[in-house]
mmCIF file of C-alpha atoms in Angstrom:
data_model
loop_
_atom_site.group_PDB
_atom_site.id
_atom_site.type_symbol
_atom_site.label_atom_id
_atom_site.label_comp_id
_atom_site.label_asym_id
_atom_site.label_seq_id
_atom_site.Cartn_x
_atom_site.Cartn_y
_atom_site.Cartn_z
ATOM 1 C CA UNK A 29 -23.267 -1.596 -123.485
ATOM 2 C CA UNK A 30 -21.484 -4.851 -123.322
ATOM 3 C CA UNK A 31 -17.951 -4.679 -121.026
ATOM 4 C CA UNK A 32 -14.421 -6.021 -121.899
ATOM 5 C CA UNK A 33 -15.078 -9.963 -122.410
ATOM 6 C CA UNK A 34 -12.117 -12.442 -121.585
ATOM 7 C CA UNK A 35 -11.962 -16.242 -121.518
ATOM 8 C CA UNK A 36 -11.457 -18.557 -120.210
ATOM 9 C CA UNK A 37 -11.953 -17.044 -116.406
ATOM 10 C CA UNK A 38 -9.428 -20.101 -114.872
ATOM 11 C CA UNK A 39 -6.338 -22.176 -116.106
ATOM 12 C CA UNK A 40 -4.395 -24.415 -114.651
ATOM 13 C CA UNK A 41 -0.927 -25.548 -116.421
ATOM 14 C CA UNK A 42 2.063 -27.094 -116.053
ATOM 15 C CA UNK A 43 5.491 -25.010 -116.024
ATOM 16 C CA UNK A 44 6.750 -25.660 -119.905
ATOM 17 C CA UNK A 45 3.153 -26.182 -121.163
ATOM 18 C CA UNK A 46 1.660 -23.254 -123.306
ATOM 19 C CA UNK A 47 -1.491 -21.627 -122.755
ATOM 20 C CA UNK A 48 -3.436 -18.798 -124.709
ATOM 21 C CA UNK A 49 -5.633 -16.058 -123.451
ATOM 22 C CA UNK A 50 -8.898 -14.352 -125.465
ATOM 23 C CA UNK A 51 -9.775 -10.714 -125.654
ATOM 24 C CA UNK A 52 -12.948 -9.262 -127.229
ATOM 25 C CA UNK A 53 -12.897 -5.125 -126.823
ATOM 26 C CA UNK A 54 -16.023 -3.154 -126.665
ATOM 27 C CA UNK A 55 -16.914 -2.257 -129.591
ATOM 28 C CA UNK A 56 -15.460 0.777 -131.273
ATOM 29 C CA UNK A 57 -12.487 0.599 -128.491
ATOM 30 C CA UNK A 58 -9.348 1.295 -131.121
ATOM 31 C CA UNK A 59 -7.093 1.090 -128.337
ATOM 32 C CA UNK A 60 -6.578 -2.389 -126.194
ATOM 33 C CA UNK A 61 -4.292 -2.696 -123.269
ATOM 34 C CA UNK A 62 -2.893 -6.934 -121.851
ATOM 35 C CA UNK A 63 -1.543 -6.022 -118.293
ATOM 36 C CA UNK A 64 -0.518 -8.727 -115.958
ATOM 37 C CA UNK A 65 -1.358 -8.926 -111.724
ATOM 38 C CA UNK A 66 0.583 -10.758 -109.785
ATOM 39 C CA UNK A 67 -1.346 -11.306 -106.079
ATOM 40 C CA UNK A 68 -0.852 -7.950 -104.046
ATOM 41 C CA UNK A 69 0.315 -5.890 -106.944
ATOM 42 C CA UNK A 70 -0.916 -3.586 -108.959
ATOM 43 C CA UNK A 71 -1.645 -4.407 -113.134
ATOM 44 C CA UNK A 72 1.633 -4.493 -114.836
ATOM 45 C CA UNK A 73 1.004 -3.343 -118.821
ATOM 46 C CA UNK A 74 2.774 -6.142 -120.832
ATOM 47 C CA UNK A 75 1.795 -4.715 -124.467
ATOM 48 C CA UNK A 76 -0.683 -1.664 -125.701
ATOM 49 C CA UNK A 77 -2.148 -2.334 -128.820
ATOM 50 C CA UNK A 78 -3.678 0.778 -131.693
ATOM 51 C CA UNK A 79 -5.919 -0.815 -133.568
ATOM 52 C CA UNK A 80 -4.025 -3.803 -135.007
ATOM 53 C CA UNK A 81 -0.641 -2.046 -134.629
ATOM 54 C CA UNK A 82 1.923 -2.159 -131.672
ATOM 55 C CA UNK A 83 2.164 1.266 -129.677
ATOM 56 C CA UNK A 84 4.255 -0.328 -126.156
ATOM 57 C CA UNK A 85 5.349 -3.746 -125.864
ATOM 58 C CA UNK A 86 8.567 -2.701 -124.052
ATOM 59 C CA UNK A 87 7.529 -4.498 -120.722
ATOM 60 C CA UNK A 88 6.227 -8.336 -122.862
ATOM 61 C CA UNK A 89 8.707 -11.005 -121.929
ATOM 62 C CA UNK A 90 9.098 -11.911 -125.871
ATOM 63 C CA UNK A 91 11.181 -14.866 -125.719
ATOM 64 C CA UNK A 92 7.979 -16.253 -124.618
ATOM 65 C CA UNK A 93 4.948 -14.212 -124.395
ATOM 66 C CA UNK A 94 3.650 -13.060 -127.816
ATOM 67 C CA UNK A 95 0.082 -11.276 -128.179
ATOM 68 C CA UNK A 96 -1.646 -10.072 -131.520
ATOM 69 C CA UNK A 97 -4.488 -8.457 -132.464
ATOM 70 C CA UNK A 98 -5.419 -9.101 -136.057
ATOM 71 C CA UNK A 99 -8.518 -6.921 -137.657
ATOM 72 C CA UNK A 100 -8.242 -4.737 -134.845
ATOM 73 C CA UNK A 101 -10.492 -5.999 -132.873
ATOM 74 C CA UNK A 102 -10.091 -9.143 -130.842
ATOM 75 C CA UNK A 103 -6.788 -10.126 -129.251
ATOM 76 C CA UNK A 104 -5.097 -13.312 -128.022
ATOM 77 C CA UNK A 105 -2.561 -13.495 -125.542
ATOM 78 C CA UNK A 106 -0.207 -16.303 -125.691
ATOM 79 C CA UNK A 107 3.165 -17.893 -123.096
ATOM 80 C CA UNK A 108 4.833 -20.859 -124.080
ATOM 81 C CA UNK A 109 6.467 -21.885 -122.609
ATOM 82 C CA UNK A 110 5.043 -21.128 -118.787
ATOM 83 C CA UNK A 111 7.079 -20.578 -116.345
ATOM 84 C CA UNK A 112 6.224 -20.649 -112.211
ATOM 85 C CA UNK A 113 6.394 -17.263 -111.799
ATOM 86 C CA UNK A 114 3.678 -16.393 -114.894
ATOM 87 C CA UNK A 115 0.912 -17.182 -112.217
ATOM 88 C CA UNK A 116 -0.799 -14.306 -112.377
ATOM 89 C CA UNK A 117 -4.243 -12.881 -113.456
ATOM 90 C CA UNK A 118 -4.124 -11.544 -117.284
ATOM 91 C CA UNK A 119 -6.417 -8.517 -117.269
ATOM 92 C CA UNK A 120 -7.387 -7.237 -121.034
ATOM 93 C CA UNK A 121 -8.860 -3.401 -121.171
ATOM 94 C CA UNK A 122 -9.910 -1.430 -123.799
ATOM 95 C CA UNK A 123 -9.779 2.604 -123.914
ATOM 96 C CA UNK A 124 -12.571 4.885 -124.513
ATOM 97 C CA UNK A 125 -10.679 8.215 -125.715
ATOM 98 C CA UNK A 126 -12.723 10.702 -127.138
ATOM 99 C CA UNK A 127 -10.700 14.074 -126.651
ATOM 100 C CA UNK A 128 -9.419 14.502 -122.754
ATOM 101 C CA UNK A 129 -12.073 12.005 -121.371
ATOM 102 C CA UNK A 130 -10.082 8.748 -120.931
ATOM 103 C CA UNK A 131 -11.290 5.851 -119.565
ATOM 104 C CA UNK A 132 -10.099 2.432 -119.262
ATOM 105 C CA UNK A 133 -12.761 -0.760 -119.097
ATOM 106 C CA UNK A 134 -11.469 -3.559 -118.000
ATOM 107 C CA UNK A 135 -12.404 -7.374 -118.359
ATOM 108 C CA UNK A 136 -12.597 -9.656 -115.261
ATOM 109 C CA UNK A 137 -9.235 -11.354 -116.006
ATOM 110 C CA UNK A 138 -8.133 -14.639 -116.799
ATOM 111 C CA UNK A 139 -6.507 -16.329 -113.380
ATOM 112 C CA UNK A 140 -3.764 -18.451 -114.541
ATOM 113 C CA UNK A 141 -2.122 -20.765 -112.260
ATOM 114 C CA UNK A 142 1.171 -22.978 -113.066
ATOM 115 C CA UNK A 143 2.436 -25.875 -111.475
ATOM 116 C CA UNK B 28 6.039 9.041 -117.112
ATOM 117 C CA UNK B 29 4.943 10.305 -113.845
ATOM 118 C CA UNK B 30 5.420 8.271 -111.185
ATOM 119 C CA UNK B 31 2.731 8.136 -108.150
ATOM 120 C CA UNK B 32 2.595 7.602 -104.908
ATOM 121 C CA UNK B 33 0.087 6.392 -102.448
ATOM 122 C CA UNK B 34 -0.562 5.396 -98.997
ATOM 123 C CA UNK B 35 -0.680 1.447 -98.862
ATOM 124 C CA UNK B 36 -3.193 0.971 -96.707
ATOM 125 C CA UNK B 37 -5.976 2.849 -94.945
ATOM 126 C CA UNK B 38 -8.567 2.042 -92.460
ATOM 127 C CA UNK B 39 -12.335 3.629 -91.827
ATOM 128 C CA UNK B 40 -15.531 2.680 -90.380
ATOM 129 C CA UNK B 41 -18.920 2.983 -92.352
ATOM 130 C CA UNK B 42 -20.588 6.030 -92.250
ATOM 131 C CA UNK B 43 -16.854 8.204 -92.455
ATOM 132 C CA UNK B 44 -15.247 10.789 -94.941
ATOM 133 C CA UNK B 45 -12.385 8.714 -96.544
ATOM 134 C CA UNK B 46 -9.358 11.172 -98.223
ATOM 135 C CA UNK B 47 -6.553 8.994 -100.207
ATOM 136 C CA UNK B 48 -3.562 11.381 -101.363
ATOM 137 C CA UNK B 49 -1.662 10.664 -104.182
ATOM 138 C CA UNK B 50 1.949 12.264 -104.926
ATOM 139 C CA UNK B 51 2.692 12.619 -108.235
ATOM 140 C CA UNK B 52 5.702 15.254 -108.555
ATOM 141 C CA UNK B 53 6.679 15.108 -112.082
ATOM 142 C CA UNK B 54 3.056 15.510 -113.634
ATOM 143 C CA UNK B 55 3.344 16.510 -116.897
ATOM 144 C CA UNK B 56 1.141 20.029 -118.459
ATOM 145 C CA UNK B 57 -0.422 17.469 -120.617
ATOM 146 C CA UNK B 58 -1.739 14.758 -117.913
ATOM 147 C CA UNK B 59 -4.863 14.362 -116.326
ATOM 148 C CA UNK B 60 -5.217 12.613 -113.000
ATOM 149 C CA UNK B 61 -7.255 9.120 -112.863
ATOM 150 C CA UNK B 62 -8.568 7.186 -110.090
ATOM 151 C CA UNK B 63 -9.705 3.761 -110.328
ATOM 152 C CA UNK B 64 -10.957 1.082 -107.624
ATOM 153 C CA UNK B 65 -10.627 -2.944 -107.792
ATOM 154 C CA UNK B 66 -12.549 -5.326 -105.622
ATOM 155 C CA UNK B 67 -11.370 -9.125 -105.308
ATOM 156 C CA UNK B 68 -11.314 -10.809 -108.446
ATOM 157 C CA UNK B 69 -12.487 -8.362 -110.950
ATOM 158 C CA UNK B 70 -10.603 -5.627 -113.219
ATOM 159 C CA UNK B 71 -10.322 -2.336 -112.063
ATOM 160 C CA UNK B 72 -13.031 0.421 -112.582
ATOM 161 C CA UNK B 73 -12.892 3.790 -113.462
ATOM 162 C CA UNK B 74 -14.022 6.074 -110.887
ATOM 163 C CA UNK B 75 -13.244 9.473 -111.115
ATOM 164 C CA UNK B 76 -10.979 11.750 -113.529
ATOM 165 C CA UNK B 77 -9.314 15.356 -113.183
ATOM 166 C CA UNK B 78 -7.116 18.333 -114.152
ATOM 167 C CA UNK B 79 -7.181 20.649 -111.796
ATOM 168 C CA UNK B 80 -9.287 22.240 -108.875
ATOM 169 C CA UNK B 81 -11.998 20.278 -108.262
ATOM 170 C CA UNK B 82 -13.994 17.524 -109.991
ATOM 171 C CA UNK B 83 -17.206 15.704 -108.362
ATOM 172 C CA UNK B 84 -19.673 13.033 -109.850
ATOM 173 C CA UNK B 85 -21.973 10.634 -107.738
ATOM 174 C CA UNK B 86 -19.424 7.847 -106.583
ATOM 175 C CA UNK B 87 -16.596 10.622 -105.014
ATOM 176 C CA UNK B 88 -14.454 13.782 -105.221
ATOM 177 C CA UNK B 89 -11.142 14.304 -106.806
ATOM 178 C CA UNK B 90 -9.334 17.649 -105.445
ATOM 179 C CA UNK B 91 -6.240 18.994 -107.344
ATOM 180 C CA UNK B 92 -4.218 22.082 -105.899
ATOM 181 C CA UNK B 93 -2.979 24.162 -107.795
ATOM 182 C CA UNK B 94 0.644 23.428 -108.708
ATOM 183 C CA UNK B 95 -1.193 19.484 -109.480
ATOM 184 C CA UNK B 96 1.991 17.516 -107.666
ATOM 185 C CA UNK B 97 -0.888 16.047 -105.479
ATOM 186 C CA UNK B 98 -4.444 14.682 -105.752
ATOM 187 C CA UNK B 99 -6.995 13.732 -102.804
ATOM 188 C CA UNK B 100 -9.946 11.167 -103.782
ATOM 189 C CA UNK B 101 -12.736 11.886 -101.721
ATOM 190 C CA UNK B 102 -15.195 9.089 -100.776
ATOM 191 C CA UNK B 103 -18.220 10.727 -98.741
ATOM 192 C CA UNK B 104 -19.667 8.419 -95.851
ATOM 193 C CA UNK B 105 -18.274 4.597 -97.188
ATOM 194 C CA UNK B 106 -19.920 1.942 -97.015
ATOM 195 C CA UNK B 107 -18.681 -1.992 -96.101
ATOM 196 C CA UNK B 108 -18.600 -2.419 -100.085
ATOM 197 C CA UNK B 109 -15.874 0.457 -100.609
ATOM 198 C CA UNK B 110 -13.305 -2.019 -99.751
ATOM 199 C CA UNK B 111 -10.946 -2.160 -101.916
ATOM 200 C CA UNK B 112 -7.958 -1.177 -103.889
ATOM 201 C CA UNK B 113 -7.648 2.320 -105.325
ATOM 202 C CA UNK B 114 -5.098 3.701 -107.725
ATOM 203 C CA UNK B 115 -3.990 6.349 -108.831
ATOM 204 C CA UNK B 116 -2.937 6.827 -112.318
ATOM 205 C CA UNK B 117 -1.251 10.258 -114.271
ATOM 206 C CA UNK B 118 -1.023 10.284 -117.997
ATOM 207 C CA UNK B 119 -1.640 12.061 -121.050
ATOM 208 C CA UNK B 120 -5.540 11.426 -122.599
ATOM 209 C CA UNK B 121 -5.031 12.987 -125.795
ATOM 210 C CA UNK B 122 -1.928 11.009 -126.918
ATOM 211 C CA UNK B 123 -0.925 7.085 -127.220
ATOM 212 C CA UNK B 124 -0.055 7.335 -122.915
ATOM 213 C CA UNK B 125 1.291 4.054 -121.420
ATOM 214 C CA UNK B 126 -0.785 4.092 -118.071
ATOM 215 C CA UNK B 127 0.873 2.416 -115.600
ATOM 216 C CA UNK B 128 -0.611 1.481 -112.134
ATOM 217 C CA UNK B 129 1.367 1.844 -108.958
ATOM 218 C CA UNK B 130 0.596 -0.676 -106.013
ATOM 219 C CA UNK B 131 -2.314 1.518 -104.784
ATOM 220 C CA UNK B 132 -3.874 1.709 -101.901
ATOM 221 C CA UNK B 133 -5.970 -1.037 -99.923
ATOM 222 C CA UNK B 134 -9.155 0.371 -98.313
ATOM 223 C CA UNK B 135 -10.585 -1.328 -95.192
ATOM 224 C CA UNK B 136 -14.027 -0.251 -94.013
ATOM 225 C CA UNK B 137 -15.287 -1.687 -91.189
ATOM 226 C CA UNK B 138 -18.952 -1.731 -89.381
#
């Protein structure tokens, strides 16, 4: 079974510059999850996404962080404009929820670093 | 949401029983316990899932008490490659449950 793809794995930016992130679920996963790690943190959920609708978005800085997730399957993360303290890894994850076995797969992350 | 809390770091040496408690007073009837571990530079993985009593499967053991304010992941005879970062998450499977990680707990194992 393929896992949780992201890309690009690095980025490097400049504070004010934009930069957009790239989600492909597993296959079948309805439910997709963006959570943000700052170094020596734990993942911070930034928006929870049900099929192509919005379920939690209450923790997305939206005066510049948007995500979307059109067809319901892949999603794109996007900041613009960066700021210094968005250095972070962006992890995507995907749910498998079949009755009360949850599980959460995640994707390596995208590291992003802004200068 | 119920909140958790963990130790935030622990040290062993290879070959030991490793027991991480999590608090987690304000679990809901609804929530299952879920434990997941991170290494360096990858996403977190699932390890291990619970309601109550006791649940075991080939990587560890999760043991719930009875009144379920607590949990204790149970890693049998670790290795140098258990270190890592465990957390402990509570929420709701059957329903659209925000899972939010706490800061977890960092696992040294040394030789």
């Amino acid at each position: 079974e393929a896992g949780v793809a992201q890309s690009p794995r690095y980025k490097i930016i400049e504070k004010r510059q934009s930069v957009a992130f790239w989600c492909n679920p597993i296959s079948g996963h309805a439910t997709l999850y963006w959570y943000q790690q700052i170094l020596g943190q734990g993942p911070k959920l930034l928006i929870q996404f049900q099929n192509n609708g919005v379920v939690d978005d209450s923790q997305l800085p939206k005066d510049r962080f948007s995500a979307e997730r059109l067809k319901g399957v892949d999603s794109t993360l996007k900041i613009q404009p960066a700021k210094l303290e968005d250095s972070a890894v962006y992890l995507c994850a995907s749910r498998y929820n079949r009755g009360t076995n949850e599980k959460l797969f995640f994707g390596s992350g995208t590291q992003l670093s802004v200068l | 949401l119920a909140k958790t809390t963990q130790p935030i770091s622990m040290d062993s040496y290879e070959g030991q029983e490793v027991n991480i408690t999590c608090s987690h007073n304000n679990i809901a009837t609804n929530d299952y316990i879920t434990w997941y571990q991170q290494f360096p530079s990858q996403g977190p993985r699932f390890i291990i899932q619970g309601y109550k009593t006791k649940v075991t499967n080939e990587v560890a053991s999760l043991f719930i008490p009875a009144d379920r304010k607590s949990s204790t992941l149970s890693l049998p005879r670790v290795s140098l490659s258990d270190t890592a970062v465990y957390y402990c998450l509570v929420g709701d499977p059957s329903g659209y449950s925000t899972l939010t990680f706490g800061k977890g707990t960092m696992l040294l194992v040394s030789p």
